[in-house]
PDB file of C-alpha atoms in Angstrom:
ATOM      1  CA  UNK J   1      66.595  84.059  99.733  1.00 55.00           C
ATOM      2  CA  UNK J   2      69.550  84.835  97.479  1.00 57.00           C
ATOM      3  CA  UNK J   3      69.266  88.545  98.282  1.00 59.00           C
ATOM      4  CA  UNK J   4      69.275  87.738 101.998  1.00 49.00           C
ATOM      5  CA  UNK J   5      72.402  85.593 101.644  1.00 54.00           C
ATOM      6  CA  UNK J   6      74.168  88.380  99.736  1.00 51.00           C
ATOM      7  CA  UNK J   7      73.176  90.895 102.418  1.00 48.00           C
ATOM      8  CA  UNK J   8      74.470  88.613 105.169  1.00 48.00           C
ATOM      9  CA  UNK J   9      77.694  88.119 103.238  1.00 52.00           C
ATOM     10  CA  UNK J  10      78.118  91.883 102.789  1.00 51.00           C
ATOM     11  CA  UNK J  11      77.520  92.471 106.479  1.00 53.00           C
ATOM     12  CA  UNK J  12      79.949  89.759 107.546  1.00 52.00           C
ATOM     13  CA  UNK J  13      82.747  90.390 105.066  1.00 51.00           C
ATOM     14  CA  UNK J  14      82.591  93.639 103.169  1.00 51.00           C
ATOM     15  CA  UNK J  15      81.580  96.060 105.925  1.00 48.00           C
ATOM     16  CA  UNK J  16      84.507  95.142 108.247  1.00 48.00           C
ATOM     17  CA  UNK J  17      87.102  95.724 105.460  1.00 49.00           C
ATOM     18  CA  UNK J  18      88.283  99.065 106.892  1.00 49.00           C
ATOM     19  CA  UNK J  19      88.993  97.225 110.159  1.00 52.00           C
ATOM     20  CA  UNK J  20      91.478  94.830 108.515  1.00 62.00           C
ATOM     21  CA  UNK J  21      94.586  94.253 110.600  1.00 71.00           C
ATOM     22  CA  UNK J  22      97.948  92.553 110.316  1.00 76.00           C
ATOM     23  CA  UNK J  23      99.161  89.660 112.442  1.00 74.00           C
ATOM     24  CA  UNK J  24     102.908  89.562 113.029  1.00 76.00           C
ATOM     25  CA  UNK J  25     105.210  89.777 116.039  1.00 75.00           C
ATOM     26  CA  UNK J  26     105.520  93.589 115.986  1.00 76.00           C
ATOM     27  CA  UNK J  27     101.816  94.280 115.584  1.00 74.00           C
ATOM     28  CA  UNK J  28     100.950  91.937 118.440  1.00 72.00           C
ATOM     29  CA  UNK J  29     103.683  93.438 120.669  1.00 72.00           C
ATOM     30  CA  UNK J  30     102.404  96.969 120.057  1.00 70.00           C
ATOM     31  CA  UNK J  31      98.829  95.908 120.777  1.00 69.00           C
ATOM     32  CA  UNK J  32      99.928  94.390 124.089  1.00 65.00           C
ATOM     33  CA  UNK J  33     101.387  97.730 125.207  1.00 67.00           C
ATOM     34  CA  UNK J  34      99.455 100.866 125.937  1.00 62.00           C
ATOM     35  CA  UNK J  35      98.160 102.499 122.796  1.00 64.00           C
ATOM     36  CA  UNK J  36      98.991 106.143 122.159  1.00 66.00           C
ATOM     37  CA  UNK J  37      96.288 108.685 122.894  1.00 68.00           C
ATOM     38  CA  UNK J  38      94.175 110.360 120.238  1.00 70.00           C
ATOM     39  CA  UNK J  39      96.554 113.337 119.975  1.00 69.00           C
ATOM     40  CA  UNK J  40      99.563 111.087 119.386  1.00 69.00           C
ATOM     41  CA  UNK J  41      97.641 109.145 116.760  1.00 68.00           C
ATOM     42  CA  UNK J  42      96.566 112.296 114.914  1.00 74.00           C
ATOM     43  CA  UNK J  43     100.049 113.797 114.781  1.00 71.00           C
ATOM     44  CA  UNK J  44     101.730 110.458 114.108  1.00 69.00           C
ATOM     45  CA  UNK J  45     103.730 110.142 117.325  1.00 67.00           C
ATOM     46  CA  UNK J  46     103.820 106.371 117.667  1.00 64.00           C
ATOM     47  CA  UNK J  47     106.463 103.736 117.055  1.00 68.00           C
ATOM     48  CA  UNK J  48     107.136 102.860 113.431  1.00 76.00           C
ATOM     49  CA  UNK J  49     109.890 100.849 111.863  1.00 85.00           C
ATOM     50  CA  UNK J  50     112.004 101.961 108.924  1.00 89.00           C
ATOM     51  CA  UNK J  51     112.158 100.132 105.592  1.00 93.00           C
ATOM     52  CA  UNK J  52     115.672  98.995 106.595  1.00 95.00           C
ATOM     53  CA  UNK J  53     114.179  97.227 109.610  1.00 93.00           C
ATOM     54  CA  UNK J  54     111.705  95.312 107.433  1.00 95.00           C
ATOM     55  CA  UNK J  55     114.471  94.358 104.974  1.00 97.00           C
ATOM     56  CA  UNK J  56     116.492  93.063 107.951  1.00 95.00           C
ATOM     57  CA  UNK J  57     113.472  91.163 109.248  1.00 95.00           C
ATOM     58  CA  UNK J  58     112.996  89.438 105.880  1.00 97.00           C
ATOM     59  CA  UNK J  59     116.689  88.493 105.721  1.00 97.00           C
ATOM     60  CA  UNK J  60     116.774  87.349 109.357  1.00 96.00           C
ATOM     61  CA  UNK J  61     113.621  85.210 109.213  1.00 96.00           C
ATOM     62  CA  UNK J  62     114.398  83.857 105.735  1.00 96.00           C
ATOM     63  CA  UNK J  63     117.839  82.688 106.909  1.00 97.00           C
ATOM     64  CA  UNK J  64     116.089  80.119 109.101  1.00 96.00           C
ATOM     65  CA  UNK J  65     115.930  76.685 107.420  1.00 96.00           C
ATOM     66  CA  UNK J  66     112.526  76.233 105.781  1.00 93.00           C
ATOM     67  CA  UNK J  67     111.754  73.060 107.771  1.00 94.00           C
ATOM     68  CA  UNK J  68     112.277  74.929 111.077  1.00 96.00           C
ATOM     69  CA  UNK J  69     110.015  77.861 110.288  1.00 95.00           C
ATOM     70  CA  UNK J  70     106.794  78.227 112.249  1.00 95.00           C
ATOM     71  CA  UNK J  71     103.553  79.856 111.105  1.00 95.00           C
ATOM     72  CA  UNK J  72     104.524  82.928 113.135  1.00 94.00           C
ATOM     73  CA  UNK J  73     107.848  83.239 111.283  1.00 96.00           C
ATOM     74  CA  UNK J  74     106.001  83.065 107.965  1.00 96.00           C
ATOM     75  CA  UNK J  75     103.657  85.824 109.219  1.00 95.00           C
ATOM     76  CA  UNK J  76     106.670  87.987 110.100  1.00 94.00           C
ATOM     77  CA  UNK J  77     108.150  87.533 106.616  1.00 97.00           C
ATOM     78  CA  UNK J  78     104.849  88.183 104.823  1.00 97.00           C
ATOM     79  CA  UNK J  79     104.012  91.286 106.874  1.00 95.00           C
ATOM     80  CA  UNK J  80     107.533  92.674 106.339  1.00 96.00           C
ATOM     81  CA  UNK J  81     107.012  92.351 102.578  1.00 97.00           C
ATOM     82  CA  UNK J  82     103.627  94.049 102.968  1.00 96.00           C
ATOM     83  CA  UNK J  83     105.153  96.941 104.928  1.00 94.00           C
ATOM     84  CA  UNK J  84     107.675  97.406 102.094  1.00 96.00           C
ATOM     85  CA  UNK J  85     104.830  97.547  99.563  1.00 94.00           C
ATOM     86  CA  UNK J  86     105.544  94.130  98.037  1.00 96.00           C
ATOM     87  CA  UNK J  87     101.933  92.964  98.243  1.00 94.00           C
ATOM     88  CA  UNK J  88     102.242  90.145  95.710  1.00 94.00           C
ATOM     89  CA  UNK J  89     105.066  88.469  97.644  1.00 96.00           C
ATOM     90  CA  UNK J  90     103.129  88.853 100.905  1.00 96.00           C
ATOM     91  CA  UNK J  91     100.090  87.229  99.263  1.00 94.00           C
ATOM     92  CA  UNK J  92     102.201  84.377  97.840  1.00 96.00           C
ATOM     93  CA  UNK J  93     103.915  83.669 101.185  1.00 96.00           C
ATOM     94  CA  UNK J  94     100.584  83.658 103.028  1.00 95.00           C
ATOM     95  CA  UNK J  95      98.984  81.324 100.490  1.00 95.00           C
ATOM     96  CA  UNK J  96     101.971  78.971 100.853  1.00 96.00           C
ATOM     97  CA  UNK J  97     101.599  79.175 104.653  1.00 95.00           C
ATOM     98  CA  UNK J  98      97.922  78.204 104.375  1.00 94.00           C
ATOM     99  CA  UNK J  99      98.863  75.223 102.196  1.00 94.00           C
ATOM    100  CA  UNK J 100     101.545  74.118 104.673  1.00 95.00           C
ATOM    101  CA  UNK J 101      99.467  74.708 107.826  1.00 94.00           C
ATOM    102  CA  UNK J 102      95.789  74.554 106.802  1.00 92.00           C
ATOM    103  CA  UNK J 103      94.438  74.803 110.362  1.00 91.00           C
ATOM    104  CA  UNK J 104      97.213  76.190 112.595  1.00 90.00           C
ATOM    105  CA  UNK J 105      97.002  79.977 112.726  1.00 89.00           C
ATOM    106  CA  UNK J 106      94.226  79.994 110.135  1.00 90.00           C
ATOM    107  CA  UNK J 107      92.562  83.123 111.512  1.00 90.00           C
ATOM    108  CA  UNK J 108      95.838  85.048 111.396  1.00 91.00           C
ATOM    109  CA  UNK J 109      96.512  83.779 107.877  1.00 91.00           C
ATOM    110  CA  UNK J 110      93.083  84.817 106.610  1.00 92.00           C
ATOM    111  CA  UNK J 111      93.266  88.218 108.344  1.00 92.00           C
ATOM    112  CA  UNK J 112      96.693  88.921 106.864  1.00 93.00           C
ATOM    113  CA  UNK J 113      95.683  87.668 103.424  1.00 93.00           C
ATOM    114  CA  UNK J 114      92.564  89.846 103.346  1.00 91.00           C
ATOM    115  CA  UNK J 115      94.615  92.883 104.384  1.00 92.00           C
ATOM    116  CA  UNK J 116      97.255  92.175 101.722  1.00 93.00           C
ATOM    117  CA  UNK J 117      94.585  91.759  99.040  1.00 91.00           C
ATOM    118  CA  UNK J 118      92.899  95.014 100.038  1.00 90.00           C
ATOM    119  CA  UNK J 119      96.193  96.919 100.005  1.00 90.00           C
ATOM    120  CA  UNK J 120      97.042  95.387  96.622  1.00 89.00           C
ATOM    121  CA  UNK J 121      93.757  96.693  95.214  1.00 86.00           C
ATOM    122  CA  UNK J 122      91.927  93.385  94.947  1.00 80.00           C
ATOM    123  CA  UNK J 123      89.132  94.353  97.353  1.00 63.00           C
ATOM    124  CA  UNK J 124      86.446  94.211  94.686  1.00 56.00           C
ATOM    125  CA  UNK J 125      87.635  90.925  93.241  1.00 53.00           C
ATOM    126  CA  UNK J 126      89.014  88.900  96.142  1.00 50.00           C
ATOM    127  CA  UNK J 127      85.774  87.708  97.679  1.00 50.00           C
ATOM    128  CA  UNK J 128      83.376  85.170  96.273  1.00 49.00           C
ATOM    129  CA  UNK J 129      79.736  86.271  96.259  1.00 45.00           C
ATOM    130  CA  UNK J 130      78.890  82.858  97.725  1.00 46.00           C
ATOM    131  CA  UNK J 131      78.593  82.996 101.525  1.00 48.00           C
ATOM    132  CA  UNK J 132      78.824  79.205 101.659  1.00 47.00           C
ATOM    133  CA  UNK J 133      82.379  79.390 100.269  1.00 43.00           C
ATOM    134  CA  UNK J 134      83.329  82.013 102.831  1.00 45.00           C
ATOM    135  CA  UNK J 135      81.930  80.080 105.779  1.00 48.00           C
ATOM    136  CA  UNK J 136      82.813  76.548 104.631  1.00 48.00           C
ATOM    137  CA  UNK J 137      86.161  76.441 106.460  1.00 51.00           C
ATOM    138  CA  UNK J 138      84.644  77.630 109.751  1.00 49.00           C
ATOM    139  CA  UNK J 139      81.841  75.106 109.545  1.00 49.00           C
ATOM    140  CA  UNK J 140      84.222  72.244 108.767  1.00 50.00           C
ATOM    141  CA  UNK J 141      86.445  73.109 111.741  1.00 49.00           C
ATOM    142  CA  UNK J 142      83.451  73.422 114.080  1.00 48.00           C
ATOM    143  CA  UNK J 143      82.054  70.127 112.777  1.00 49.00           C
ATOM    144  CA  UNK J 144      85.349  68.336 113.409  1.00 51.00           C
ATOM    145  CA  UNK J 145      85.592  69.778 116.927  1.00 50.00           C
ATOM    146  CA  UNK J 146      82.034  68.728 117.743  1.00 52.00           C
ATOM    147  CA  UNK J 147      82.714  65.219 116.461  1.00 51.00           C
ATOM    148  CA  UNK J 148      85.759  64.836 118.732  1.00 53.00           C
TER     149      UNK J 148
END
């Protein structure tokens, strides 16, 4: 039974790791537009922002009073740090976001956090081997929704 649970965990969590994605305003905007073709992707002809843009984004979003920030603003700040290679700050900001908004935008938070951890080199250490820990949040949310 334990082997089966580990196999299910591996299939649900570890196998999709290469498909990790970021959730911020820019990523969502690009995904809403037409994607470049295979040739453009291979040769790198698609929109990218410069490091200066991400530094501006951090300054712009961070200038907003903390109480007025939304989960989406926190995503923008965290992803900008990630794009600049500051993985630890991106991880810290996302963990703080999860503490502040434990349910709102939880999928985006977890997707970003997993991507940041992978890019920071924690992929072998960031996941618990216990599937019940991984699925506990989903089950608690579903249980609450069913009870309503």
